[in-house]
Amino acid sequence: MSRIGKKPVELTNGVSASVSGQTIEVKGPKGTRSFTATDDVTLTIDEGSIKVTPRGTSKRARQQWGMVRSMVENLVTGVTAGFKKELEIQGVGYRAAMAGNVLKLSLGYSHEVNFAVPAGVTVTSPKNTEIIVEGIDQQLVGQVAANIREWRKPEPYKGKGIRYKGEFVFRKEGKKK
C-alpha cells in the first residue's frame, strides 16, 4: 500500500479544485494549474481535500497512485507558494544581468550569452552573481534553471561556473611540479 498515495492533499484557504473525468484543475492566488491523471487512479474531492485511490491492484495502478498524489500536491503548492531555484555564479568576470525578458550572462566566452526567459517563469538577478528562477510549475522552474546552468557547469579544478545554491562541487587536485 502506498504510504504517499493514501494521504489526502489538503486544500488551503484561497485554493479551489475541480475534477472533470481524469483532469483536475487547481486555482489559487498565484494562478491556475491542471493535470490529467491516467485511467489507473480515481480523483475525488471531499471536505477541503483531494483523495487519490487506485483502480484495481495491478502494479501500474499502485505506481500511479503515489505519483498522481505527488503531482496533485505540487499543483496545490505551486498555486499557493510557488517554486524557486537559486543559482550562484563563481568565477572572475562571470556575471548575470536582466535586460527586459532576456538574461544576459558573461561566462568567459568571446560573446555574451543571451538567454530568453520562457513564459510561466520569472527570472531575477538581485546581485550580478545570483540568479533566482521562480514560477508555479515545478518542472518548468527546474528545467529553466538547468538550462541556465548548462551554459557553464562548475568545473572541478577551480570551481568556476554556474551552480545551484548550496551545491557541493567535488574539487580535484591540480598538476604537481
Short mmCIF file of C-alpha atoms in Angstrom, two decimals:
data_model
loop_
_atom_site.label_atom_id
_atom_site.label_comp_id
_atom_site.label_asym_id
_atom_site.label_seq_id
_atom_site.Cartn_x
_atom_site.Cartn_y
_atom_site.Cartn_z
CA MET A 1 0.00 0.00 0.00
CA SER A 2 1.34 3.39 -0.98
CA ARG A 3 2.25 5.47 2.05
CA ILE A 4 2.30 8.62 -0.06
CA GLY A 5 -0.84 7.84 -2.04
CA LYS A 6 -3.12 7.21 0.91
CA LYS A 7 -2.58 10.69 2.41
CA PRO A 8 -5.15 13.24 1.21
CA VAL A 9 -3.94 16.55 -0.25
CA GLU A 10 -5.32 19.41 1.87
CA LEU A 11 -6.73 22.46 0.10
CA THR A 12 -5.62 25.56 2.00
CA ASN A 13 -7.54 28.85 2.18
CA GLY A 14 -7.91 30.57 -1.17
CA VAL A 15 -7.42 27.34 -3.16
CA SER A 16 -10.22 25.66 -5.08
CA ALA A 17 -10.14 22.48 -7.10
CA SER A 18 -12.45 20.85 -9.64
CA VAL A 19 -12.35 17.38 -11.17
CA SER A 20 -13.79 16.56 -14.59
CA GLY A 21 -13.08 12.99 -15.62
CA GLN A 22 -9.36 12.39 -15.12
CA THR A 23 -8.41 16.10 -15.23
CA ILE A 24 -8.01 18.12 -12.05
CA GLU A 25 -7.80 21.91 -12.13
CA VAL A 26 -6.49 23.84 -9.12
CA LYS A 27 -6.96 27.62 -8.76
CA GLY A 28 -5.10 29.70 -6.22
CA PRO A 29 -3.73 33.17 -5.56
CA LYS A 30 -0.73 32.69 -7.91
CA GLY A 31 -2.63 31.20 -10.85
CA THR A 32 -4.31 28.10 -12.27
CA ARG A 33 -2.76 24.71 -12.96
CA SER A 34 -4.25 21.48 -14.29
CA PHE A 35 -3.11 17.87 -14.53
CA THR A 36 -4.58 14.86 -16.34
CA ALA A 37 -4.18 11.58 -14.46
CA THR A 38 -4.03 8.16 -16.05
CA ASP A 39 -7.03 5.80 -16.02
CA ASP A 40 -5.38 3.73 -13.25
CA VAL A 41 -6.48 6.10 -10.46
CA THR A 42 -9.62 7.92 -9.32
CA LEU A 43 -9.59 11.54 -8.14
CA THR A 44 -12.22 12.74 -5.63
CA ILE A 45 -12.72 15.96 -3.65
CA ASP A 46 -14.05 15.59 -0.09
CA GLU A 47 -14.41 18.35 2.52
CA GLY A 48 -11.47 20.51 1.53
CA SER A 49 -9.11 17.72 0.48
CA ILE A 50 -8.30 15.76 -2.65
CA LYS A 51 -8.08 11.98 -2.42
CA VAL A 52 -6.41 9.68 -4.92
CA THR A 53 -7.40 5.99 -4.97
CA PRO A 54 -6.14 3.24 -7.28
CA ARG A 55 -8.46 1.34 -9.61
CA GLY A 56 -7.52 -2.28 -9.02
CA THR A 57 -4.39 -3.87 -7.57
CA SER A 58 -2.17 -4.03 -10.63
CA LYS A 59 1.44 -2.92 -10.35
CA ARG A 60 0.84 0.04 -12.67
CA ALA A 61 -2.18 1.22 -10.65
CA ARG A 62 -0.14 1.16 -7.44
CA GLN A 63 2.74 3.04 -9.14
CA GLN A 64 0.42 5.72 -10.49
CA TRP A 65 -1.32 6.09 -7.12
CA GLY A 66 1.65 7.70 -5.35
CA MET A 67 2.85 9.56 -8.43
CA VAL A 68 -0.52 11.20 -9.15
CA ARG A 69 -0.89 12.19 -5.49
CA SER A 70 2.55 13.87 -5.61
CA MET A 71 1.62 15.68 -8.82
CA VAL A 72 -1.63 16.96 -7.27
CA GLU A 73 0.25 18.13 -4.17
CA ASN A 74 2.70 20.00 -6.45
CA LEU A 75 -0.25 21.71 -8.16
CA VAL A 76 -1.55 22.94 -4.79
CA THR A 77 1.93 24.04 -3.64
CA GLY A 78 2.55 25.84 -6.95
CA VAL A 79 -0.62 27.95 -6.86
CA THR A 80 -0.13 28.88 -3.17
CA ALA A 81 3.60 29.32 -2.51
CA GLY A 82 5.20 28.72 -5.92
CA PHE A 83 8.58 27.12 -6.60
CA LYS A 84 12.01 28.72 -6.56
CA LYS A 85 15.51 27.70 -7.67
CA GLU A 86 18.52 29.79 -6.77
CA LEU A 87 21.71 29.73 -8.81
CA GLU A 88 25.04 31.33 -7.98
CA ILE A 89 27.86 32.24 -10.33
CA GLN A 90 31.50 31.82 -9.33
CA GLY A 91 34.48 32.93 -11.40
CA VAL A 92 36.43 36.05 -12.19
CA GLY A 93 34.45 38.20 -14.63
CA TYR A 94 31.40 35.89 -14.61
CA ARG A 95 28.19 37.87 -14.11
CA ALA A 96 24.49 37.97 -14.90
CA ALA A 97 22.03 40.81 -15.52
CA MET A 98 18.41 41.03 -16.61
CA ALA A 99 17.52 43.21 -19.60
CA GLY A 100 13.77 43.09 -20.13
CA ASN A 101 12.84 39.44 -20.72
CA VAL A 102 16.42 38.37 -21.53
CA LEU A 103 19.05 37.15 -19.08
CA LYS A 104 22.48 38.38 -20.18
CA LEU A 105 25.32 36.13 -18.99
CA SER A 106 29.04 36.89 -19.18
CA LEU A 107 30.67 33.49 -18.72
CA GLY A 108 34.14 33.80 -20.17
CA TYR A 109 33.12 33.17 -23.76
CA SER A 110 34.11 35.55 -26.55
CA HIS A 111 30.47 36.67 -26.67
CA GLU A 112 27.73 37.44 -24.16
CA VAL A 113 25.11 34.70 -23.75
CA ASN A 114 21.52 35.93 -24.13
CA PHE A 115 19.01 33.56 -22.50
CA ALA A 116 15.38 34.28 -23.43
CA VAL A 117 13.17 33.62 -20.39
CA PRO A 118 10.15 31.44 -21.32
CA ALA A 119 6.59 32.32 -20.34
CA GLY A 120 5.46 30.91 -16.99
CA VAL A 121 8.64 31.68 -15.04
CA THR A 122 10.23 34.85 -13.73
CA VAL A 123 13.99 35.21 -13.58
CA THR A 124 15.62 37.88 -11.43
CA SER A 125 19.22 38.76 -10.71
CA PRO A 126 19.41 40.66 -7.38
CA LYS A 127 23.23 40.63 -7.48
CA ASN A 128 25.42 40.12 -10.52
CA THR A 129 26.45 36.69 -9.17
CA GLU A 130 22.95 35.42 -8.25
CA ILE A 131 20.06 34.20 -10.40
CA ILE A 132 16.63 33.36 -8.98
CA VAL A 133 14.12 31.37 -11.06
CA GLU A 134 10.50 31.39 -9.76
CA GLY A 135 7.17 30.08 -11.02
CA ILE A 136 4.12 27.95 -10.29
CA ASP A 137 5.19 24.96 -12.43
CA GLN A 138 7.87 22.94 -10.63
CA GLN A 139 9.00 21.11 -13.77
CA LEU A 140 9.35 24.32 -15.79
CA VAL A 141 11.26 26.11 -13.00
CA GLY A 142 13.70 23.20 -12.69
CA GLN A 143 14.16 22.94 -16.45
CA VAL A 144 14.86 26.65 -16.88
CA ALA A 145 17.38 26.55 -14.01
CA ALA A 146 19.06 23.51 -15.59
CA ASN A 147 19.19 25.24 -18.99
CA ILE A 148 20.87 28.30 -17.46
CA ARG A 149 23.34 26.09 -15.56
CA GLU A 150 24.13 24.19 -18.77
CA TRP A 151 25.88 27.24 -20.25
CA ARG A 152 28.81 26.87 -17.83
CA LYS A 153 28.70 23.94 -15.40
CA PRO A 154 31.03 24.19 -12.38
CA GLU A 155 34.42 22.73 -13.25
CA PRO A 156 36.29 20.58 -10.69
CA TYR A 157 39.66 22.38 -10.61
CA LYS A 158 38.82 25.99 -9.75
CA GLY A 159 35.07 25.60 -9.14
CA LYS A 160 34.21 28.27 -11.73
CA GLY A 161 30.76 28.17 -13.29
CA ILE A 162 27.04 28.33 -12.52
CA ARG A 163 25.87 26.15 -9.63
CA TYR A 164 22.74 25.68 -7.58
CA LYS A 165 22.83 27.48 -4.25
CA GLY A 166 24.30 25.09 -1.68
CA GLU A 167 25.55 22.61 -4.31
CA PHE A 168 28.81 20.87 -3.43
CA VAL A 169 31.30 20.67 -6.27
CA PHE A 170 33.90 17.93 -5.85
CA ARG A 171 37.30 19.56 -6.29
CA LYS A 172 40.27 17.85 -7.90
CA GLU A 173 43.92 18.48 -7.16
CA GLY A 174 45.81 20.19 -9.97
CA LYS A 175 49.16 19.33 -11.52
CA LYS A 176 52.16 18.96 -9.24
CA LYS A 177 55.64 20.22 -10.01
#
